[in-house]
């Protein structure tokens, strides 16, 4: 995505190439208005008005574009993304109507992760004009937030370790006048013992730490955002397979979501007292790795028997959620690439959502549906809490059977959230395994827009 050109700009009547949007069922009537030559051009391009189809139509000395969408009167976030991917550099406007939600996909279709490999023949920016001036800045901010998640997740673990996540939090604090405190070393071992235990085997330059950013008036309701920052996950001594380890640079995807969401909250000036909490570790293998069967003490005081060292994300989140609960939060939201079970159940596109309160789940789901970022609720069943029982500690971090892995992980986290606290947990994939228009293969934000728009509705009108 171009960082030096806003890909969405105000329509002030400047020169622009027209884009006509048509649906398959309206294509025959629409095409009758064209000349024989124009119809022939579309026939040659096999354009029929199907979704994501793109056509170029000659028009005297110029040309216009046509895109196939499900319903030109009701656009989604993604229905113009293929146009943005396919059209040449230039400035465009819709022949009729406003792009509205499609501003989002238009920008994200132009995202490229080029930190390590530049495009030999890059296409210049495709700028889309809109007459809805108030929609521009929010659309730009949301697209930048998604691109931040993509960039952080796509970056390999050696370049996106705990120190790099700390640098991202520093940059965020500086940009918004927030306060950042970072806990590491002996203070981490004392104050956040599970974060320390998980991260202690990593190389010194990837030493574990916990970032805590605060922003906003202390009199405003407290919103805590927590993100799992496992910068690489070998599985620890319960080592992953080669295939299971290959994508583990993305295991800090929860932290990426929380950091991006915090930026959106501050950028929108929501009237909240924000706490962003990011525990950052590498789950490495070394002589001082924590072991299966070890019993860890937690910040909350609960003791945790380690049934599996590859269930480490919930350990660092446990300490972080305990910290979040100490500040009298009105709402806590955490993001984590927590379980394979959630992906087995829901696939990559639907983040699993677990909440204590039905109304919080309903608000998040409604916001997600409205912005093409729908989470899917999974339960937190009390009947399964017994699966986390330990013979020697207050709880185990893993359960022996293969049932309900996502929900049982959620139940573990629930033990560390303060009593009565309104809490939502996103078990998100943070990765797109196959490209779709506007959504390349690689790091991806799932649940980010759902959460942000829910927060805007909840706090924006105070």
Short mmCIF file of C-alpha atoms in Angstrom, two decimals:
data_model
loop_
_atom_site.label_atom_id
_atom_site.label_comp_id
_atom_site.label_asym_id
_atom_site.label_seq_id
_atom_site.Cartn_x
_atom_site.Cartn_y
_atom_site.Cartn_z
CA UNK A 1 0.00 0.00 0.00
CA UNK A 2 1.41 3.38 -0.93
CA UNK A 3 2.65 5.26 2.12
CA UNK A 4 3.26 8.57 0.34
CA UNK A 5 -0.12 8.91 -1.38
CA UNK A 6 -3.56 8.75 0.21
CA UNK A 7 -5.36 6.15 -1.89
CA UNK A 8 -8.72 7.72 -1.01
CA UNK A 9 -9.14 11.42 -1.72
CA UNK A 10 -11.89 14.03 -1.82
CA UNK A 11 -13.70 14.46 -5.10
CA UNK A 12 -13.29 18.09 -6.13
CA UNK A 13 -14.17 17.55 -9.75
CA UNK A 14 -10.61 16.70 -10.80
CA UNK A 15 -9.93 14.57 -13.87
CA UNK A 16 -10.62 10.92 -13.16
CA UNK A 17 -11.43 7.71 -15.00
CA UNK A 18 -14.99 6.48 -14.49
CA UNK A 19 -15.79 3.10 -12.98
CA UNK A 20 -19.19 1.58 -13.73
CA UNK A 21 -20.38 -1.14 -11.35
CA UNK A 22 -22.79 -3.73 -12.72
CA UNK A 23 -24.31 -6.96 -11.45
CA UNK A 24 -24.65 -10.09 -13.53
CA UNK A 25 -28.46 -9.87 -13.55
CA UNK A 26 -28.39 -6.24 -14.69
CA UNK A 27 -25.59 -6.59 -17.21
CA UNK A 28 -27.72 -7.25 -20.31
CA UNK A 29 -29.73 -4.06 -19.82
CA UNK A 30 -26.65 -2.00 -19.02
CA UNK A 31 -24.62 -3.20 -21.98
CA UNK A 32 -27.40 -2.19 -24.44
CA UNK A 33 -26.42 1.44 -23.85
CA UNK A 34 -22.93 0.83 -25.25
CA UNK A 35 -21.79 1.00 -28.84
CA UNK A 36 -21.16 -2.14 -30.87
CA UNK A 37 -17.40 -1.62 -30.50
CA UNK A 38 -17.66 -1.23 -26.75
CA UNK A 39 -19.78 -4.35 -26.45
CA UNK A 40 -17.27 -6.24 -28.56
CA UNK A 41 -14.45 -5.10 -26.27
CA UNK A 42 -16.26 -6.49 -23.23
CA UNK A 43 -17.06 -9.73 -25.04
CA UNK A 44 -13.38 -10.12 -25.90
CA UNK A 45 -12.54 -9.72 -22.21
CA UNK A 46 -15.24 -12.29 -21.27
CA UNK A 47 -16.89 -9.73 -19.03
CA UNK A 48 -20.36 -10.80 -17.90
CA UNK A 49 -20.87 -8.80 -14.70
CA UNK A 50 -19.79 -11.61 -12.38
CA UNK A 51 -18.29 -10.76 -9.01
CA UNK A 52 -14.72 -9.42 -9.13
CA UNK A 53 -14.72 -9.27 -12.96
CA UNK A 54 -12.92 -6.24 -14.41
CA UNK A 55 -13.36 -4.79 -17.88
CA UNK A 56 -11.79 -1.91 -19.82
CA UNK A 57 -14.09 -0.13 -22.30
CA UNK A 58 -12.77 2.22 -25.02
CA UNK A 59 -14.55 5.57 -25.12
CA UNK A 60 -13.38 7.82 -27.94
CA UNK A 61 -9.82 8.85 -27.15
CA UNK A 62 -10.17 7.61 -23.59
CA UNK A 63 -11.62 4.62 -21.71
CA UNK A 64 -13.63 3.71 -18.65
CA UNK A 65 -13.59 0.71 -16.34
CA UNK A 66 -16.38 -1.65 -15.40
CA UNK A 67 -16.49 -3.94 -12.40
CA UNK A 68 -18.77 -6.83 -11.57
CA UNK A 69 -20.40 -6.71 -8.11
CA UNK A 70 -23.23 -8.57 -6.41
CA UNK A 71 -25.32 -5.40 -5.94
CA UNK A 72 -24.20 -1.95 -7.12
CA UNK A 73 -26.63 -0.36 -4.64
CA UNK A 74 -25.14 -2.14 -1.64
CA UNK A 75 -21.36 -2.39 -1.69
CA UNK A 76 -19.20 -4.45 0.67
CA UNK A 77 -15.70 -3.80 1.91
CA UNK A 78 -14.20 -5.99 -0.80
CA UNK A 79 -16.29 -5.61 -3.93
CA UNK A 80 -13.99 -3.01 -5.56
CA UNK A 81 -10.75 -4.65 -4.44
CA UNK A 82 -10.18 -6.51 -7.70
CA UNK A 83 -10.51 -3.23 -9.60
CA UNK A 84 -7.83 -1.68 -7.39
CA UNK A 85 -5.56 -4.66 -8.00
CA UNK A 86 -6.08 -4.79 -11.78
CA UNK A 87 -6.42 -1.22 -13.02
CA UNK A 88 -3.43 0.89 -14.05
CA UNK A 89 -2.14 3.74 -11.92
CA UNK A 90 -4.41 6.74 -11.97
CA UNK A 91 -7.33 8.51 -10.37
CA UNK A 92 -10.81 6.99 -10.45
CA UNK A 93 -14.36 7.80 -9.45
CA UNK A 94 -17.59 5.86 -9.56
CA UNK A 95 -19.86 6.77 -12.46
CA UNK A 96 -22.77 6.81 -10.00
CA UNK A 97 -23.08 6.55 -6.26
CA UNK A 98 -20.39 6.54 -3.60
CA UNK A 99 -17.93 3.75 -2.77
CA UNK A 100 -18.76 3.82 0.96
CA UNK A 101 -17.57 0.54 2.52
CA UNK A 102 -15.56 -0.31 -0.62
CA UNK A 103 -13.01 2.38 0.29
CA UNK A 104 -11.52 -0.19 2.65
CA UNK A 105 -10.80 -2.94 0.14
CA UNK A 106 -9.67 -0.42 -2.48
CA UNK A 107 -6.76 0.55 -0.24
CA UNK A 108 -5.90 -2.91 1.05
CA UNK A 109 -5.78 -4.32 -2.47
CA UNK A 110 -2.70 -2.15 -2.95
CA UNK A 111 -0.86 -3.54 0.08
CA UNK A 112 2.53 -5.10 -0.62
CA UNK A 113 4.97 -6.52 1.92
CA UNK A 114 8.23 -5.35 0.38
CA UNK A 115 10.63 -5.20 3.33
CA UNK A 116 12.82 -7.93 1.86
CA UNK A 117 11.95 -7.92 -1.82
CA UNK A 118 11.04 -4.92 -3.94
CA UNK A 119 8.68 -5.15 -6.89
CA UNK A 120 10.71 -4.90 -10.11
CA UNK A 121 7.85 -3.19 -11.95
CA UNK A 122 5.64 -1.59 -9.31
CA UNK A 123 2.27 -0.16 -10.31
CA UNK A 124 1.74 3.40 -9.18
CA UNK A 125 -1.08 4.29 -6.79
CA UNK A 126 -4.69 3.86 -7.83
CA UNK A 127 -6.54 6.73 -6.14
CA UNK A 128 -10.30 6.56 -5.57
CA UNK A 129 -12.33 9.75 -5.19
CA UNK A 130 -15.30 10.13 -2.90
CA UNK A 131 -17.72 12.96 -2.29
CA UNK A 132 -18.20 11.83 1.30
CA UNK A 133 -15.39 13.88 2.85
CA UNK A 134 -16.13 12.70 6.40
CA UNK A 135 -15.53 9.08 5.38
CA UNK A 136 -11.98 9.66 4.18
CA UNK A 137 -9.95 9.93 7.38
CA UNK A 138 -11.65 6.97 9.13
CA UNK A 139 -11.17 4.84 6.00
CA UNK A 140 -7.50 5.77 5.80
CA UNK A 141 -6.99 5.03 9.51
CA UNK A 142 -8.64 1.59 9.37
CA UNK A 143 -6.68 0.56 6.30
CA UNK A 144 -3.42 1.66 7.91
CA UNK A 145 -4.28 -0.35 11.02
CA UNK A 146 -4.87 -3.50 8.96
CA UNK A 147 -1.62 -2.89 7.07
CA UNK A 148 0.21 -2.56 10.39
CA UNK A 149 -1.10 -5.96 11.47
CA UNK A 150 -0.06 -7.45 8.13
CA UNK A 151 3.42 -5.91 8.32
CA UNK A 152 4.08 -7.06 11.88
CA UNK A 153 2.86 -10.61 11.25
CA UNK A 154 4.67 -10.96 7.93
CA UNK A 155 8.03 -9.94 9.44
CA UNK A 156 10.20 -12.95 10.36
CA UNK A 157 10.83 -13.67 14.02
CA UNK A 158 14.49 -12.61 14.02
CA UNK A 159 13.38 -9.10 13.02
CA UNK A 160 10.12 -9.10 15.03
CA UNK A 161 11.22 -10.31 18.45
CA UNK A 162 10.18 -8.90 21.82
CA UNK A 163 12.45 -5.86 21.41
CA UNK A 164 10.86 -5.05 18.04
CA UNK A 165 7.38 -5.28 19.57
CA UNK A 166 8.60 -2.94 22.30
CA UNK A 167 9.76 -0.51 19.60
CA UNK A 168 6.28 -0.65 18.01
CA UNK A 169 4.71 0.21 21.35
CA UNK A 170 7.22 3.05 21.80
CA UNK A 171 6.34 4.47 18.39
CA UNK A 172 2.64 4.21 19.19
CA UNK A 173 3.07 5.97 22.53
CA UNK A 174 5.10 8.75 20.93
CA UNK A 175 2.55 9.26 18.14
CA UNK A 176 -0.35 9.70 20.57
CA UNK A 177 1.27 11.21 23.65
CA UNK A 178 0.75 8.04 25.68
CA UNK A 179 2.87 6.71 28.53
CA UNK A 180 4.75 3.42 28.11
CA UNK A 181 6.32 1.30 30.82
CA UNK A 182 8.31 -1.84 30.04
CA UNK A 183 8.99 -4.59 32.56
CA UNK A 184 11.91 -7.00 31.99
CA UNK A 185 14.66 -8.86 33.81
CA UNK A 186 14.29 -9.41 37.57
CA UNK A 187 11.21 -7.19 37.74
CA UNK A 188 9.51 -9.37 35.12
CA UNK A 189 10.38 -12.55 37.01
CA UNK A 190 8.88 -11.09 40.19
CA UNK A 191 5.85 -9.33 38.78
CA UNK A 192 4.93 -11.50 35.79
CA UNK A 193 6.40 -14.92 36.58
CA UNK A 194 4.62 -16.83 33.82
CA UNK A 195 5.75 -14.35 31.14
CA UNK A 196 9.30 -14.73 32.40
CA UNK A 197 9.15 -18.52 32.57
CA UNK A 198 7.91 -18.87 28.98
CA UNK A 199 10.48 -16.43 27.59
CA UNK A 200 13.56 -17.15 29.69
CA UNK A 201 15.11 -19.69 27.27
CA UNK A 202 15.37 -17.18 24.41
CA UNK A 203 18.62 -15.51 23.34
CA UNK A 204 19.50 -12.36 25.25
CA UNK A 205 18.48 -10.06 22.37
CA UNK A 206 15.05 -11.72 22.41
CA UNK A 207 14.63 -11.51 26.19
CA UNK A 208 11.03 -11.50 27.46
CA UNK A 209 9.26 -8.32 28.52
CA UNK A 210 5.84 -6.82 29.15
CA UNK A 211 4.75 -3.51 27.63
CA UNK A 212 2.06 -1.45 29.34
CA UNK A 213 0.84 1.68 27.53
CA UNK A 214 -1.63 4.07 29.16
CA UNK A 215 -3.53 6.95 27.55
CA UNK A 216 -6.57 9.11 28.20
CA UNK A 217 -8.24 10.76 31.16
CA UNK A 218 -8.13 8.80 34.38
CA UNK A 219 -11.77 9.73 34.95
CA UNK A 220 -12.90 7.96 31.75
CA UNK A 221 -13.96 4.29 31.71
CA UNK A 222 -11.03 1.90 31.61
CA UNK A 223 -10.58 -0.09 28.39
CA UNK A 224 -7.86 -2.74 28.51
CA UNK A 225 -6.53 -4.28 25.29
CA UNK A 226 -4.28 -7.32 25.68
CA UNK A 227 -2.36 -9.07 22.90
CA UNK A 228 -0.44 -12.34 22.88
CA UNK A 229 3.10 -11.54 21.80
CA UNK A 230 4.76 -14.91 21.25
CA UNK A 231 7.24 -13.72 18.64
CA UNK A 232 8.20 -17.27 17.75
CA UNK A 233 6.87 -20.55 19.08
CA UNK A 234 9.03 -23.64 18.82
CA UNK A 235 6.58 -25.39 21.14
CA UNK A 236 9.25 -25.40 23.83
CA UNK A 237 10.35 -28.82 25.09
CA UNK A 238 7.06 -30.21 23.74
CA UNK A 239 8.52 -29.25 20.39
CA UNK A 240 6.34 -28.64 17.36
CA UNK A 241 6.77 -30.53 14.09
CA UNK A 242 8.61 -28.80 11.26
CA UNK A 243 5.30 -28.10 9.51
CA UNK A 244 3.76 -26.81 12.74
CA UNK A 245 6.69 -24.47 13.37
CA UNK A 246 6.93 -23.03 9.87
CA UNK A 247 4.34 -20.27 10.34
CA UNK A 248 5.12 -19.47 13.95
CA UNK A 249 6.41 -16.01 13.16
CA UNK A 250 2.68 -15.21 13.21
CA UNK A 251 2.25 -16.22 16.85
CA UNK A 252 2.53 -12.56 17.87
CA UNK A 253 -0.53 -11.82 15.74
CA UNK A 254 -2.62 -11.12 18.83
CA UNK A 255 -0.15 -8.43 19.90
CA UNK A 256 -0.28 -6.96 16.39
CA UNK A 257 -4.08 -6.74 16.60
CA UNK A 258 -4.01 -5.14 20.06
CA UNK A 259 -1.36 -2.59 19.04
CA UNK A 260 -3.28 -1.66 15.87
CA UNK A 261 -6.57 -1.42 17.76
CA UNK A 262 -4.99 0.80 20.42
CA UNK A 263 -3.81 3.10 17.64
CA UNK A 264 -7.33 3.30 16.21
CA UNK A 265 -8.82 4.03 19.65
CA UNK A 266 -6.35 6.84 20.33
CA UNK A 267 -6.55 8.18 16.78
CA UNK A 268 -10.34 8.40 17.06
CA UNK A 269 -10.04 10.11 20.43
CA UNK A 270 -12.45 7.72 22.13
CA UNK A 271 -13.20 8.88 25.68
CA UNK A 272 -11.58 5.97 27.49
CA UNK A 273 -8.71 5.39 29.86
CA UNK A 274 -6.76 3.01 27.63
CA UNK A 275 -4.46 0.28 28.88
CA UNK A 276 -2.58 -1.63 26.17
CA UNK A 277 -0.79 -4.65 27.61
CA UNK A 278 1.54 -6.75 25.46
CA UNK A 279 3.51 -9.63 26.98
CA UNK A 280 6.29 -10.44 24.50
CA UNK A 281 8.36 -13.65 24.51
CA UNK A 282 10.03 -16.20 22.31
CA UNK A 283 9.12 -19.76 23.35
CA UNK A 284 12.58 -21.18 22.69
CA UNK A 285 14.36 -24.43 23.53
CA UNK A 286 17.43 -24.27 25.75
CA UNK A 287 18.89 -25.66 28.94
CA UNK A 288 16.71 -23.30 30.98
CA UNK A 289 13.41 -23.92 29.17
CA UNK A 290 10.41 -24.42 31.42
CA UNK A 291 9.38 -28.07 31.45
CA UNK A 292 6.31 -30.30 31.30
CA UNK A 293 5.34 -31.00 34.89
CA UNK A 294 6.78 -27.75 36.27
CA UNK A 295 4.49 -25.69 38.49
CA UNK A 296 4.56 -21.96 37.79
CA UNK A 297 3.33 -19.22 40.07
CA UNK A 298 1.26 -16.53 38.36
CA UNK A 299 0.84 -12.81 38.98
CA UNK A 300 -2.65 -13.53 40.32
CA UNK A 301 -1.27 -16.08 42.79
CA UNK A 302 -2.74 -19.17 41.15
CA UNK A 303 -0.29 -22.03 40.64
CA UNK A 304 -0.22 -23.63 37.19
CA UNK A 305 1.01 -27.13 36.39
CA UNK A 306 2.50 -27.33 32.90
CA UNK A 307 0.75 -30.11 31.01
CA UNK A 308 2.22 -28.92 27.73
CA UNK A 309 4.89 -26.28 27.02
CA UNK A 310 3.24 -25.61 23.66
CA UNK A 311 0.22 -24.16 25.48
CA UNK A 312 2.35 -21.15 26.38
CA UNK A 313 0.29 -18.29 24.95
CA UNK A 314 -2.36 -18.71 27.62
CA UNK A 315 0.35 -18.50 30.30
CA UNK A 316 1.63 -15.09 29.26
CA UNK A 317 -1.93 -13.89 28.72
CA UNK A 318 -2.83 -15.07 32.22
CA UNK A 319 -0.36 -12.65 33.79
CA UNK A 320 -1.35 -9.86 31.38
CA UNK A 321 -5.09 -10.33 32.04
CA UNK A 322 -4.40 -10.26 35.78
CA UNK A 323 -2.69 -6.89 35.35
CA UNK A 324 -5.57 -5.60 33.21
CA UNK A 325 -8.05 -6.63 35.89
CA UNK A 326 -6.19 -4.63 38.56
CA UNK A 327 -7.24 -1.32 37.01
CA UNK A 328 -11.01 -1.63 37.44
CA UNK A 329 -11.71 -2.11 33.74
CA UNK A 330 -15.07 -1.34 32.16
CA UNK A 331 -14.08 -3.78 29.40
CA UNK A 332 -11.14 -6.09 28.63
CA UNK A 333 -10.53 -7.39 25.11
CA UNK A 334 -7.71 -9.79 24.33
CA UNK A 335 -6.46 -11.05 20.97
CA UNK A 336 -4.44 -14.24 20.60
CA UNK A 337 -3.43 -16.80 18.01
CA UNK A 338 -4.27 -19.29 20.70
CA UNK A 339 -5.50 -22.65 19.43
CA UNK A 340 -5.48 -24.82 16.35
CA UNK A 341 -8.87 -26.04 17.57
CA UNK A 342 -10.45 -22.69 16.70
CA UNK A 343 -9.17 -23.02 13.14
CA UNK A 344 -10.44 -26.59 12.85
CA UNK A 345 -13.86 -25.36 13.93
CA UNK A 346 -14.05 -22.08 12.01
CA UNK A 347 -11.31 -22.00 9.38
CA UNK A 348 -9.13 -18.92 8.85
CA UNK A 349 -11.78 -16.27 8.11
CA UNK A 350 -13.82 -16.34 11.32
CA UNK A 351 -12.09 -15.43 14.58
CA UNK A 352 -13.47 -17.37 17.52
CA UNK A 353 -15.06 -15.06 20.07
CA UNK A 354 -15.65 -15.92 23.71
CA UNK A 355 -17.28 -13.52 26.15
CA UNK A 356 -18.73 -13.58 29.64
CA UNK A 357 -21.71 -11.39 28.70
CA UNK A 358 -24.17 -12.11 25.92
CA UNK A 359 -24.68 -8.44 25.10
CA UNK A 360 -20.95 -7.91 24.58
CA UNK A 361 -20.85 -10.83 22.14
CA UNK A 362 -23.94 -9.52 20.33
CA UNK A 363 -22.40 -6.05 19.97
CA UNK A 364 -19.12 -7.42 18.61
CA UNK A 365 -20.88 -9.76 16.17
CA UNK A 366 -23.18 -6.98 14.93
CA UNK A 367 -20.25 -4.60 14.40
CA UNK A 368 -18.34 -7.34 12.59
CA UNK A 369 -21.24 -8.16 10.27
CA UNK A 370 -21.66 -4.48 9.43
CA UNK A 371 -17.99 -4.18 8.46
CA UNK A 372 -17.29 -7.54 6.79
CA UNK A 373 -15.24 -8.81 9.73
CA UNK A 374 -17.56 -11.23 11.50
CA UNK A 375 -16.43 -13.18 14.55
CA UNK A 376 -18.12 -16.43 15.55
CA UNK A 377 -19.02 -17.03 19.16
CA UNK A 378 -17.88 -20.15 20.97
CA UNK A 379 -19.00 -21.03 24.49
CA UNK A 380 -17.18 -20.93 27.83
CA UNK A 381 -18.88 -24.01 29.33
CA UNK A 382 -18.52 -24.49 33.07
CA UNK A 383 -18.87 -28.23 32.51
CA UNK A 384 -15.40 -28.32 30.92
CA UNK A 385 -13.53 -26.49 33.68
CA UNK A 386 -12.81 -29.84 35.34
CA UNK A 387 -10.60 -30.78 32.37
CA UNK A 388 -8.05 -28.24 33.64
CA UNK A 389 -7.76 -29.85 37.08
CA UNK A 390 -4.29 -30.59 38.41
CA UNK A 391 -3.26 -33.05 41.12
CA UNK A 392 -0.50 -30.75 42.37
CA UNK A 393 -1.49 -27.15 41.48
CA UNK A 394 -4.51 -24.86 41.28
CA UNK A 395 -4.88 -25.58 37.55
CA UNK A 396 -3.22 -27.24 34.60
CA UNK A 397 -2.47 -25.25 31.46
CA UNK A 398 -3.62 -28.02 29.08
CA UNK A 399 -6.16 -30.82 29.04
CA UNK A 400 -5.52 -34.42 28.11
CA UNK A 401 -8.41 -35.00 25.71
CA UNK A 402 -8.82 -33.44 22.28
CA UNK A 403 -12.26 -31.95 22.91
CA UNK A 404 -13.24 -28.24 22.74
CA UNK A 405 -9.67 -26.96 22.63
CA UNK A 406 -10.59 -23.34 21.94
CA UNK A 407 -13.20 -23.17 24.68
CA UNK A 408 -10.96 -24.89 27.24
CA UNK A 409 -8.19 -22.39 26.47
CA UNK A 410 -10.76 -19.64 27.01
CA UNK A 411 -11.73 -21.20 30.34
CA UNK A 412 -8.07 -21.14 31.40
CA UNK A 413 -7.86 -17.41 30.60
CA UNK A 414 -11.12 -16.79 32.46
CA UNK A 415 -9.40 -17.85 35.69
CA UNK A 416 -7.11 -14.80 35.45
CA UNK A 417 -9.73 -12.16 34.62
CA UNK A 418 -11.14 -10.33 37.61
CA UNK A 419 -14.49 -11.41 38.98
CA UNK A 420 -17.39 -9.64 37.28
CA UNK A 421 -15.20 -8.00 34.62
CA UNK A 422 -16.73 -7.62 31.15
CA UNK A 423 -14.26 -9.58 29.01
CA UNK A 424 -14.03 -10.64 25.37
CA UNK A 425 -11.45 -13.05 23.96
CA UNK A 426 -10.62 -13.31 20.26
CA UNK A 427 -8.86 -16.50 19.18
CA UNK A 428 -7.74 -15.22 15.78
CA UNK A 429 -5.64 -16.80 13.03
CA UNK A 430 -3.80 -13.63 11.91
CA UNK A 431 -2.88 -15.34 8.64
CA UNK A 432 -4.53 -15.72 5.25
CA UNK A 433 -3.53 -19.06 3.69
CA UNK A 434 -4.78 -18.22 0.17
CA UNK A 435 -5.27 -14.86 -1.54
CA UNK A 436 -8.65 -13.21 -2.16
CA UNK A 437 -9.25 -9.84 -3.82
CA UNK A 438 -7.78 -7.18 -1.54
CA UNK A 439 -6.45 -9.85 0.80
CA UNK A 440 -3.08 -11.30 -0.19
CA UNK A 441 -1.67 -14.48 1.29
CA UNK A 442 0.13 -13.74 4.54
CA UNK A 443 -0.48 -11.79 7.72
CA UNK A 444 -4.07 -10.62 8.17
CA UNK A 445 -6.32 -8.82 10.65
CA UNK A 446 -9.40 -10.75 11.76
CA UNK A 447 -11.66 -9.23 14.39
CA UNK A 448 -9.87 -5.86 14.40
CA UNK A 449 -12.63 -3.89 12.67
CA UNK A 450 -15.35 -5.72 14.59
CA UNK A 451 -13.75 -4.69 17.86
CA UNK A 452 -13.05 -1.10 16.81
CA UNK A 453 -16.56 -0.39 15.58
CA UNK A 454 -18.06 -1.98 18.67
CA UNK A 455 -15.85 0.31 20.78
CA UNK A 456 -16.89 3.36 18.75
CA UNK A 457 -20.51 2.53 19.38
CA UNK A 458 -19.96 1.83 23.05
CA UNK A 459 -17.80 4.83 23.93
CA UNK A 460 -18.01 7.23 20.99
CA UNK A 461 -21.12 9.08 22.10
CA UNK A 462 -20.22 9.75 25.71
#
